């Protein structure tokens, strides 16, 4: 009863590689999440469940441009969370850094007069700096006063959000009080579009992917990455080896903040499909969801920058599909639940990883006996 | 035909790149103490883990009282009465002693924990076997000796009668070792059967009935202890003659390398000082040994010298340069090499590969990096050289994940790294803990060689043989002070013991220390 796919020797080589089992775990997480998501849809609206679910699954393919457009900011926040995680830091403050980055980018977009081709570049850099600033403070507090970064960065999510809302509302150029949102950014501040019809997808997706690759190289090829991971694995050994823990903590948080900040900038600086308009920000005291989605993206991507590229695209794909499914009468909340379920399962991917390996080993033993 | 309580027949267990157990047969009689001897990486822990259900053997079978049994996990082992004290303890640090002992087999009524019952049983066992523990202390707060007693109580609590001890004595003080030997004899008298891994031949000669010797995954044979000798055992184990004494010339001390002046270090656990105004010097070309019973301030003093811990007063000079306030990296650059006491906590990043651990103190040097990029090829060839030179054995060489290596080989990797690093002062804290006799011989030679090259060596050891054999000068620490300076050629082990227990002192008498 042996079949080729599950032959013992083949399984041995497959389970032998760590990358493979992390990948299968993520896949398994996704499949289980999808099943549960489907059940939620059946319960909510049985009649349309089949069609709705197929939209969740495949709808994204008809909107590839949008999938990539929405993937960009969560790719950045995912990288931010994942990078800090490699050093053992939980950067739950990605939202605040994201909002700060967005504000800095907008501010330069509205208030500075810069030559055309250069304007958006300066805006992006401003976003980077805004995020860095907001990541830096929890980093400094952690390094110098040993204040837990989780607590400070949650606080900084709120401080950042209220601060930005206040600054926006008090700025006549940026804010249109009538519409409770920001004004349209000048075209020079918007990022070059990729020209996909009806989509905001723009060069930022490429920038984000390049950054992910750079992070991968930093983590795996440089002394900084070596120190960072060593600290994440064993902070006592890194101290023993004379690594500068304080400097590395601050640096990591600055970089993580910068990544989230870029995410905010990429979001707000996207070109509009309608001439003369732009993306806008509503200062309505809500913490940016893209920051938290970043945590899920990082988890699903196992904190590996390359993995995070794919997990961000996947989550964006499901989100797009979900938007389409809502046209069938599903409330946006239901869609949110479906997405949340998938994300929730990804958190268990590590546990499942172990279970799955055991399962394969069992088959292998049985196979070996037969 | 003999009656065996446990038989492991033709066991084969492979790991990537290595056959850890190759057709090994081991038979355990009821009521005997059976020692398991072999070089670092010979496969002892692996074999015991197979018996305890942590690993599944690819080939071979296990029998209990002649019946073939399947042991798929530690629970199966438990229900067959098999218990194990691991080489590196597996206790939950933030739980109490009692909670750790009953973990997994908590007595309950309708789901409610019956702690009182459990406590009574634990205390009765503790009393019966003389295993002193404080049931309400947190694991992270108690000594390794007590942690080990907790592990033993765990087995007894589960009514195990086949007890596996994986290098239990490596972490114990000589006194604790004697106690443990007595406890093991008691178990055997009661009819419990014991499998005992150790690298110390004296222990085998004193408690074991029989001994099985492994070499490179293969079984060399089983011998009756009463018909054998230390020499024969070590010959079986490494395939050559081992010398138990260290050959060395008279030391030729030169300039002062390390000078410690009036150093005091606060204690981590109490308000007192762990080190109270200690002063001493180490010269180039001598091996100074800091002797003492564990917990008399040696750890804290070394932490202060290496920079891991802050001191409250005093000065430290290295080759005349004040390094009292220098960072750990600066001290390392100034020429301190440090083989740390706790290899898992400080010495290694266990999730890194062997080669990454080998450059842990040097990755930032121009030899191994350029513009912040690590030169992988250089790291690889450097690691390969040290692995060869120091005989560090592992499944996959430089790319082996350090966690999967045998305890002794992890230690050898640290020693290789610290000895090969450019240094003026070598601080070696229990460098031979967990090493086989062959490796110990080699390391002792290296220490002497270091000395002869004109380095200063500061050795901390609990092992009296090592103290007497290797050092040129002995400093005895007692309750945070140096109470004696002794010449190993003139002093007897008994006299050294008196100093260590605080019954005698020959320096610092007049000093009074304010607490
Ligand atoms: N989980 C594992 N994965 C891969 N290799 C392993 C694993 N466990 C052990 N090994 C390898 O198997 C060999 C035997 O290891 P084992 O721990 O049994 O040695 P040991 O005899 O207990 O040595 P020591 O005296 O140093 O503790 C070693 O080469 C080790 O690298
Ligand atoms: Mg072992």
mmCIF file of N, CA, C and O in Angstrom, chain B residues 386-469:
data_model
loop_
_atom_site.group_PDB
_atom_site.id
_atom_site.type_symbol
_atom_site.label_atom_id
_atom_site.label_comp_id
_atom_site.label_asym_id
_atom_site.label_seq_id
_atom_site.Cartn_x
_atom_site.Cartn_y
_atom_site.Cartn_z
ATOM 1 N N UNK B 386 40.057 24.394 13.881
ATOM 2 C CA UNK B 386 39.924 24.170 15.321
ATOM 3 C C UNK B 386 39.248 22.836 15.631
ATOM 4 O O UNK B 386 39.606 22.156 16.577
ATOM 5 N N UNK B 387 38.265 22.479 14.826
ATOM 6 C CA UNK B 387 37.564 21.218 15.039
ATOM 7 C C UNK B 387 38.557 20.061 14.951
ATOM 8 O O UNK B 387 38.552 19.146 15.772
ATOM 9 N N UNK B 388 39.462 20.136 13.980
ATOM 10 C CA UNK B 388 40.470 19.104 13.824
ATOM 11 C C UNK B 388 41.456 19.113 14.983
ATOM 12 O O UNK B 388 41.725 18.096 15.615
ATOM 13 N N UNK B 389 41.943 20.316 15.285
ATOM 14 C CA UNK B 389 42.972 20.450 16.303
ATOM 15 C C UNK B 389 42.499 19.998 17.685
ATOM 16 O O UNK B 389 43.246 19.409 18.438
ATOM 17 N N UNK B 390 41.246 20.305 18.005
ATOM 18 C CA UNK B 390 40.744 19.990 19.339
ATOM 19 C C UNK B 390 39.821 18.782 19.336
ATOM 20 O O UNK B 390 39.182 18.484 20.329
ATOM 21 N N UNK B 391 39.723 18.104 18.221
ATOM 22 C CA UNK B 391 38.936 16.887 18.123
ATOM 23 C C UNK B 391 37.500 17.110 18.611
ATOM 24 O O UNK B 391 37.000 16.392 19.466
ATOM 25 N N UNK B 392 36.860 18.142 18.078
ATOM 26 C CA UNK B 392 35.459 18.404 18.426
ATOM 27 C C UNK B 392 34.597 17.526 17.520
ATOM 28 O O UNK B 392 34.615 17.687 16.303
ATOM 29 N N UNK B 393 33.865 16.593 18.114
ATOM 30 C CA UNK B 393 33.114 15.642 17.289
ATOM 31 C C UNK B 393 31.640 16.039 17.189
ATOM 32 O O UNK B 393 31.039 16.436 18.182
ATOM 33 N N UNK B 394 31.126 15.916 15.977
ATOM 34 C CA UNK B 394 29.715 16.266 15.775
ATOM 35 C C UNK B 394 29.242 15.602 14.504
ATOM 36 O O UNK B 394 30.039 15.046 13.752
ATOM 37 N N UNK B 395 27.933 15.670 14.276
ATOM 38 C CA UNK B 395 27.367 14.987 13.121
ATOM 39 C C UNK B 395 27.800 15.589 11.799
ATOM 40 O O UNK B 395 28.183 14.887 10.875
ATOM 41 N N UNK B 396 27.753 16.928 11.715
ATOM 42 C CA UNK B 396 27.937 17.557 10.409
ATOM 43 C C UNK B 396 29.059 18.589 10.383
ATOM 44 O O UNK B 396 29.044 19.504 9.577
ATOM 45 N N UNK B 397 29.984 18.477 11.312
ATOM 46 C CA UNK B 397 31.123 19.394 11.300
ATOM 47 C C UNK B 397 30.703 20.828 11.558
ATOM 48 O O UNK B 397 29.832 21.077 12.394
ATOM 49 N N UNK B 398 31.304 21.784 10.812
ATOM 50 C CA UNK B 398 31.071 23.205 11.108
ATOM 51 C C UNK B 398 29.603 23.615 11.082
ATOM 52 O O UNK B 398 29.222 24.556 11.765
ATOM 53 N N UNK B 399 28.787 22.929 10.287
ATOM 54 C CA UNK B 399 27.405 23.390 10.168
ATOM 55 C C UNK B 399 26.448 22.671 11.114
ATOM 56 O O UNK B 399 25.235 22.840 11.031
ATOM 57 N N UNK B 400 26.974 21.870 12.033
ATOM 58 C CA UNK B 400 26.114 21.221 13.025
ATOM 59 C C UNK B 400 25.498 22.279 13.928
ATOM 60 O O UNK B 400 26.185 23.198 14.370
ATOM 61 N N UNK B 401 24.205 22.144 14.198
ATOM 62 C CA UNK B 401 23.598 23.025 15.180
ATOM 63 C C UNK B 401 24.152 22.625 16.551
ATOM 64 O O UNK B 401 24.090 21.460 16.938
ATOM 65 N N UNK B 402 24.673 23.595 17.273
ATOM 66 C CA UNK B 402 25.403 23.292 18.501
ATOM 67 C C UNK B 402 24.543 22.547 19.522
ATOM 68 O O UNK B 402 25.028 21.714 20.266
ATOM 69 N N UNK B 403 23.251 22.853 19.530
ATOM 70 C CA UNK B 403 22.357 22.208 20.490
ATOM 71 C C UNK B 403 22.374 20.684 20.365
ATOM 72 O O UNK B 403 22.203 19.967 21.343
ATOM 73 N N UNK B 404 22.586 20.198 19.147
ATOM 74 C CA UNK B 404 22.511 18.747 18.937
ATOM 75 C C UNK B 404 23.813 18.043 19.309
ATOM 76 O O UNK B 404 23.883 16.830 19.277
ATOM 77 N N UNK B 405 24.844 18.799 19.657
ATOM 78 C CA UNK B 405 26.125 18.159 19.964
ATOM 79 C C UNK B 405 26.125 17.570 21.371
ATOM 80 O O UNK B 405 25.374 17.984 22.233
ATOM 81 N N UNK B 406 27.015 16.623 21.601
ATOM 82 C CA UNK B 406 27.101 16.024 22.937
ATOM 83 C C UNK B 406 27.715 17.053 23.885
ATOM 84 O O UNK B 406 28.467 17.934 23.470
ATOM 85 N N UNK B 407 27.344 16.926 25.172
ATOM 86 C CA UNK B 407 27.765 17.914 26.159
ATOM 87 C C UNK B 407 29.265 18.149 26.175
ATOM 88 O O UNK B 407 29.734 19.284 26.196
ATOM 89 N N UNK B 408 30.032 17.074 26.140
ATOM 90 C CA UNK B 408 31.481 17.202 26.199
ATOM 91 C C UNK B 408 32.037 17.908 24.970
ATOM 92 O O UNK B 408 32.997 18.686 25.067
ATOM 93 N N UNK B 409 31.453 17.657 23.834
ATOM 94 C CA UNK B 409 31.949 18.295 22.620
ATOM 95 C C UNK B 409 31.578 19.769 22.562
ATOM 96 O O UNK B 409 32.314 20.574 21.993
ATOM 97 N N UNK B 410 30.465 20.125 23.169
ATOM 98 C CA UNK B 410 30.137 21.551 23.295
ATOM 99 C C UNK B 410 31.234 22.233 24.105
ATOM 100 O O UNK B 410 31.714 23.307 23.758
ATOM 101 N N UNK B 411 31.627 21.590 25.193
ATOM 102 C CA UNK B 411 32.660 22.155 26.046
ATOM 103 C C UNK B 411 33.979 22.282 25.284
ATOM 104 O O UNK B 411 34.680 23.286 25.398
ATOM 105 N N UNK B 412 34.290 21.263 24.486
ATOM 106 C CA UNK B 412 35.542 21.312 23.733
ATOM 107 C C UNK B 412 35.538 22.470 22.739
ATOM 108 O O UNK B 412 36.573 23.098 22.504
ATOM 109 N N UNK B 413 34.374 22.758 22.172
ATOM 110 C CA UNK B 413 34.285 23.862 21.222
ATOM 111 C C UNK B 413 34.608 25.188 21.918
ATOM 112 O O UNK B 413 35.313 26.036 21.365
ATOM 113 N N UNK B 414 34.100 25.351 23.119
ATOM 114 C CA UNK B 414 34.381 26.582 23.864
ATOM 115 C C UNK B 414 35.872 26.680 24.175
ATOM 116 O O UNK B 414 36.504 27.732 23.994
ATOM 117 N N UNK B 415 36.441 25.572 24.621
ATOM 118 C CA UNK B 415 37.854 25.578 24.979
ATOM 119 C C UNK B 415 38.703 25.913 23.760
ATOM 120 O O UNK B 415 39.619 26.738 23.822
ATOM 121 N N UNK B 416 38.378 25.309 22.642
ATOM 122 C CA UNK B 416 39.122 25.581 21.412
ATOM 123 C C UNK B 416 39.068 27.073 21.089
ATOM 124 O O UNK B 416 40.089 27.705 20.811
ATOM 125 N N UNK B 417 37.873 27.632 21.162
ATOM 126 C CA UNK B 417 37.687 29.052 20.848
ATOM 127 C C UNK B 417 38.525 29.932 21.763
ATOM 128 O O UNK B 417 39.219 30.838 21.311
ATOM 129 N N UNK B 418 38.480 29.677 23.053
ATOM 130 C CA UNK B 418 39.145 30.563 24.008
ATOM 131 C C UNK B 418 40.663 30.383 23.997
ATOM 132 O O UNK B 418 41.402 31.331 24.211
ATOM 133 N N UNK B 419 41.117 29.161 23.760
ATOM 134 C CA UNK B 419 42.564 28.946 23.739
ATOM 135 C C UNK B 419 43.178 29.522 22.474
ATOM 136 O O UNK B 419 44.293 30.017 22.490
ATOM 137 N N UNK B 420 42.455 29.441 21.370
ATOM 138 C CA UNK B 420 43.026 29.892 20.112
ATOM 139 C C UNK B 420 42.984 31.404 19.957
ATOM 140 O O UNK B 420 43.743 31.982 19.185
ATOM 141 N N UNK B 421 42.109 32.023 20.705
ATOM 142 C CA UNK B 421 42.014 33.487 20.658
ATOM 143 C C UNK B 421 43.301 34.055 21.273
ATOM 144 O O UNK B 421 43.821 33.523 22.232
ATOM 145 N N UNK B 422 43.777 35.164 20.707
ATOM 146 C CA UNK B 422 44.995 35.785 21.233
ATOM 147 C C UNK B 422 44.706 36.254 22.662
ATOM 148 O O UNK B 422 43.745 36.957 22.911
ATOM 149 N N UNK B 423 45.543 35.826 23.611
ATOM 150 C CA UNK B 423 45.263 36.228 24.981
ATOM 151 C C UNK B 423 46.530 36.281 25.824
ATOM 152 O O UNK B 423 47.553 35.686 25.471
ATOM 153 N N UNK B 424 46.444 36.995 26.921
ATOM 154 C CA UNK B 424 47.540 37.059 27.885
ATOM 155 C C UNK B 424 47.153 36.330 29.160
ATOM 156 O O UNK B 424 47.992 35.852 29.894
ATOM 157 N N UNK B 425 45.849 36.345 29.440
ATOM 158 C CA UNK B 425 45.349 35.709 30.650
ATOM 159 C C UNK B 425 44.226 34.750 30.258
ATOM 160 O O UNK B 425 43.287 35.132 29.562
ATOM 161 N N UNK B 426 44.358 33.515 30.715
ATOM 162 C CA UNK B 426 43.283 32.561 30.464
ATOM 163 C C UNK B 426 42.554 32.306 31.771
ATOM 164 O O UNK B 426 43.164 31.894 32.757
ATOM 165 N N UNK B 427 41.254 32.601 31.779
ATOM 166 C CA UNK B 427 40.452 32.277 32.952
ATOM 167 C C UNK B 427 39.644 31.043 32.608
ATOM 168 O O UNK B 427 38.801 31.074 31.712
ATOM 169 N N UNK B 428 39.922 29.958 33.290
ATOM 170 C CA UNK B 428 39.243 28.701 32.968
ATOM 171 C C UNK B 428 38.450 28.245 34.178
ATOM 172 O O UNK B 428 39.017 27.894 35.201
ATOM 173 N N UNK B 429 37.131 28.294 34.054
ATOM 174 C CA UNK B 429 36.288 27.884 35.168
ATOM 175 C C UNK B 429 35.804 26.462 34.891
ATOM 176 O O UNK B 429 35.072 26.233 33.934
ATOM 177 N N UNK B 430 36.221 25.552 35.721
ATOM 178 C CA UNK B 430 35.865 24.144 35.555
ATOM 179 C C UNK B 430 35.964 23.696 34.115
ATOM 180 O O UNK B 430 34.987 23.175 33.561
ATOM 181 N N UNK B 431 37.121 23.875 33.517
ATOM 182 C CA UNK B 431 37.227 23.622 32.072
ATOM 183 C C UNK B 431 36.997 22.168 31.690
ATOM 184 O O UNK B 431 36.591 21.891 30.572
ATOM 185 N N UNK B 432 37.232 21.245 32.602
ATOM 186 C CA UNK B 432 37.127 19.845 32.207
ATOM 187 C C UNK B 432 35.828 19.185 32.650
ATOM 188 O O UNK B 432 35.672 17.982 32.546
ATOM 189 N N UNK B 433 34.905 19.998 33.130
ATOM 190 C CA UNK B 433 33.602 19.463 33.535
ATOM 191 C C UNK B 433 32.943 18.755 32.359
ATOM 192 O O UNK B 433 32.764 19.316 31.292
ATOM 193 N N UNK B 434 32.602 17.497 32.573
ATOM 194 C CA UNK B 434 31.893 16.763 31.519
ATOM 195 C C UNK B 434 32.779 16.210 30.423
ATOM 196 O O UNK B 434 32.275 15.689 29.433
ATOM 197 N N UNK B 435 34.110 16.319 30.575
ATOM 198 C CA UNK B 435 34.970 15.777 29.522
ATOM 199 C C UNK B 435 35.430 14.372 29.885
ATOM 200 O O UNK B 435 35.549 14.022 31.055
ATOM 201 N N UNK B 436 35.729 13.593 28.823
ATOM 202 C CA UNK B 436 36.226 12.237 29.083
ATOM 203 C C UNK B 436 37.701 12.295 29.467
ATOM 204 O O UNK B 436 38.360 13.316 29.269
ATOM 205 N N UNK B 437 38.220 11.195 29.992
ATOM 206 C CA UNK B 437 39.588 11.225 30.519
ATOM 207 C C UNK B 437 40.616 11.609 29.454
ATOM 208 O O UNK B 437 41.587 12.313 29.747
ATOM 209 N N UNK B 438 40.385 11.159 28.235
ATOM 210 C CA UNK B 438 41.309 11.510 27.163
ATOM 211 C C UNK B 438 41.315 13.008 26.928
ATOM 212 O O UNK B 438 42.364 13.641 26.814
ATOM 213 N N UNK B 439 40.129 13.580 26.878
ATOM 214 C CA UNK B 439 40.006 15.015 26.635
ATOM 215 C C UNK B 439 40.576 15.810 27.810
ATOM 216 O O UNK B 439 41.220 16.839 27.616
ATOM 217 N N UNK B 440 40.385 15.296 29.028
ATOM 218 C CA UNK B 440 40.917 15.996 30.197
ATOM 219 C C UNK B 440 42.438 16.042 30.127
ATOM 220 O O UNK B 440 43.062 17.085 30.329
ATOM 221 N N UNK B 441 43.026 14.909 29.784
ATOM 222 C CA UNK B 441 44.473 14.848 29.633
ATOM 223 C C UNK B 441 44.932 15.914 28.634
ATOM 224 O O UNK B 441 45.869 16.666 28.881
ATOM 225 N N UNK B 442 44.218 15.977 27.514
ATOM 226 C CA UNK B 442 44.566 16.933 26.471
ATOM 227 C C UNK B 442 44.444 18.382 26.965
ATOM 228 O O UNK B 442 45.332 19.200 26.766
ATOM 229 N N UNK B 443 43.347 18.677 27.640
ATOM 230 C CA UNK B 443 43.126 20.050 28.112
ATOM 231 C C UNK B 443 44.169 20.436 29.160
ATOM 232 O O UNK B 443 44.708 21.540 29.136
ATOM 233 N N UNK B 444 44.479 19.509 30.051
ATOM 234 C CA UNK B 444 45.509 19.814 31.050
ATOM 235 C C UNK B 444 46.838 20.124 30.380
ATOM 236 O O UNK B 444 47.533 21.074 30.752
ATOM 237 N N UNK B 445 47.150 19.359 29.363
ATOM 238 C CA UNK B 445 48.387 19.644 28.622
ATOM 239 C C UNK B 445 48.338 21.035 28.015
ATOM 240 O O UNK B 445 49.318 21.774 28.028
ATOM 241 N N UNK B 446 47.161 21.379 27.493
ATOM 242 C CA UNK B 446 47.021 22.701 26.874
ATOM 243 C C UNK B 446 47.204 23.814 27.903
ATOM 244 O O UNK B 446 47.812 24.838 27.608
ATOM 245 N N UNK B 447 46.666 23.604 29.101
ATOM 246 C CA UNK B 447 46.805 24.632 30.140
ATOM 247 C C UNK B 447 48.284 24.823 30.469
ATOM 248 O O UNK B 447 48.778 25.954 30.571
ATOM 249 N N UNK B 448 48.993 23.722 30.617
ATOM 250 C CA UNK B 448 50.415 23.808 30.934
ATOM 251 C C UNK B 448 51.176 24.447 29.768
ATOM 252 O O UNK B 448 52.054 25.297 29.969
ATOM 253 N N UNK B 449 50.804 24.076 28.578
ATOM 254 C CA UNK B 449 51.441 24.646 27.392
ATOM 255 C C UNK B 449 51.238 26.165 27.341
ATOM 256 O O UNK B 449 52.154 26.924 27.053
ATOM 257 N N UNK B 450 50.032 26.580 27.679
ATOM 258 C CA UNK B 450 49.711 28.003 27.757
ATOM 259 C C UNK B 450 50.631 28.708 28.730
ATOM 260 O O UNK B 450 51.160 29.779 28.461
ATOM 261 N N UNK B 451 50.777 28.088 29.876
ATOM 262 C CA UNK B 451 51.644 28.637 30.905
ATOM 263 C C UNK B 451 53.080 28.753 30.378
ATOM 264 O O UNK B 451 53.728 29.790 30.522
ATOM 265 N N UNK B 452 53.553 27.684 29.752
ATOM 266 C CA UNK B 452 54.937 27.683 29.278
ATOM 267 C C UNK B 452 55.168 28.700 28.167
ATOM 268 O O UNK B 452 56.281 29.127 27.932
ATOM 269 N N UNK B 453 54.092 29.066 27.500
ATOM 270 C CA UNK B 453 54.214 30.114 26.477
ATOM 271 C C UNK B 453 54.220 31.501 27.101
ATOM 272 O O UNK B 453 54.252 32.501 26.401
ATOM 273 N N UNK B 454 54.108 31.547 28.408
ATOM 274 C CA UNK B 454 54.203 32.832 29.084
ATOM 275 C C UNK B 454 52.869 33.508 29.324
ATOM 276 O O UNK B 454 52.798 34.716 29.533
ATOM 277 N N UNK B 455 51.781 32.746 29.278
ATOM 278 C CA UNK B 455 50.487 33.339 29.626
ATOM 279 C C UNK B 455 50.213 33.106 31.110
ATOM 280 O O UNK B 455 50.758 32.183 31.701
ATOM 281 N N UNK B 456 49.347 33.957 31.653
ATOM 282 C CA UNK B 456 48.890 33.699 33.007
ATOM 283 C C UNK B 456 47.643 32.836 32.933
ATOM 284 O O UNK B 456 46.811 33.028 32.053
ATOM 285 N N UNK B 457 47.518 31.876 33.821
ATOM 286 C CA UNK B 457 46.320 31.035 33.819
ATOM 287 C C UNK B 457 45.666 31.094 35.191
ATOM 288 O O UNK B 457 46.322 30.864 36.208
ATOM 289 N N UNK B 458 44.399 31.455 35.212
ATOM 290 C CA UNK B 458 43.631 31.439 36.451
ATOM 291 C C UNK B 458 42.592 30.336 36.315
ATOM 292 O O UNK B 458 41.696 30.411 35.479
ATOM 293 N N UNK B 459 42.756 29.318 37.140
ATOM 294 C CA UNK B 459 41.898 28.147 37.026
ATOM 295 C C UNK B 459 40.962 28.088 38.224
ATOM 296 O O UNK B 459 41.393 28.278 39.353
ATOM 297 N N UNK B 460 39.690 27.868 37.950
ATOM 298 C CA UNK B 460 38.769 27.649 39.062
ATOM 299 C C UNK B 460 38.299 26.211 38.948
ATOM 300 O O UNK B 460 37.829 25.791 37.893
ATOM 301 N N UNK B 461 38.455 25.459 39.999
ATOM 302 C CA UNK B 461 38.059 24.065 39.915
ATOM 303 C C UNK B 461 37.557 23.580 41.255
ATOM 304 O O UNK B 461 38.025 24.001 42.305
ATOM 305 N N UNK B 462 36.573 22.688 41.195
ATOM 306 C CA UNK B 462 36.078 22.065 42.419
ATOM 307 C C UNK B 462 36.724 20.695 42.588
ATOM 308 O O UNK B 462 36.636 20.061 43.619
ATOM 309 N N UNK B 463 37.362 20.269 41.505
ATOM 310 C CA UNK B 463 37.938 18.929 41.435
ATOM 311 C C UNK B 463 39.292 18.925 42.134
ATOM 312 O O UNK B 463 40.240 19.519 41.657
ATOM 313 N N UNK B 464 39.398 18.238 43.265
ATOM 314 C CA UNK B 464 40.647 18.314 44.025
ATOM 315 C C UNK B 464 41.834 17.738 43.257
ATOM 316 O O UNK B 464 42.934 18.282 43.304
ATOM 317 N N UNK B 465 41.615 16.659 42.519
ATOM 318 C CA UNK B 465 42.706 16.087 41.727
ATOM 319 C C UNK B 465 43.276 17.115 40.771
ATOM 320 O O UNK B 465 44.478 17.234 40.612
ATOM 321 N N UNK B 466 42.354 17.829 40.133
ATOM 322 C CA UNK B 466 42.766 18.820 39.154
ATOM 323 C C UNK B 466 43.544 19.946 39.832
ATOM 324 O O UNK B 466 44.596 20.379 39.363
ATOM 325 N N UNK B 467 43.019 20.390 40.968
ATOM 326 C CA UNK B 467 43.666 21.462 41.711
ATOM 327 C C UNK B 467 45.102 21.061 42.049
ATOM 328 O O UNK B 467 46.055 21.811 41.822
ATOM 329 N N UNK B 468 45.257 19.861 42.564
ATOM 330 C CA UNK B 468 46.577 19.425 43.017
ATOM 331 C C UNK B 468 47.526 19.162 41.850
ATOM 332 O O UNK B 468 48.717 19.415 41.938
ATOM 333 N N UNK B 469 46.993 18.647 40.760
ATOM 334 C CA UNK B 469 47.836 18.225 39.643
ATOM 335 C C UNK B 469 48.293 19.347 38.744
ATOM 336 O O UNK B 469 49.405 19.335 38.253
#
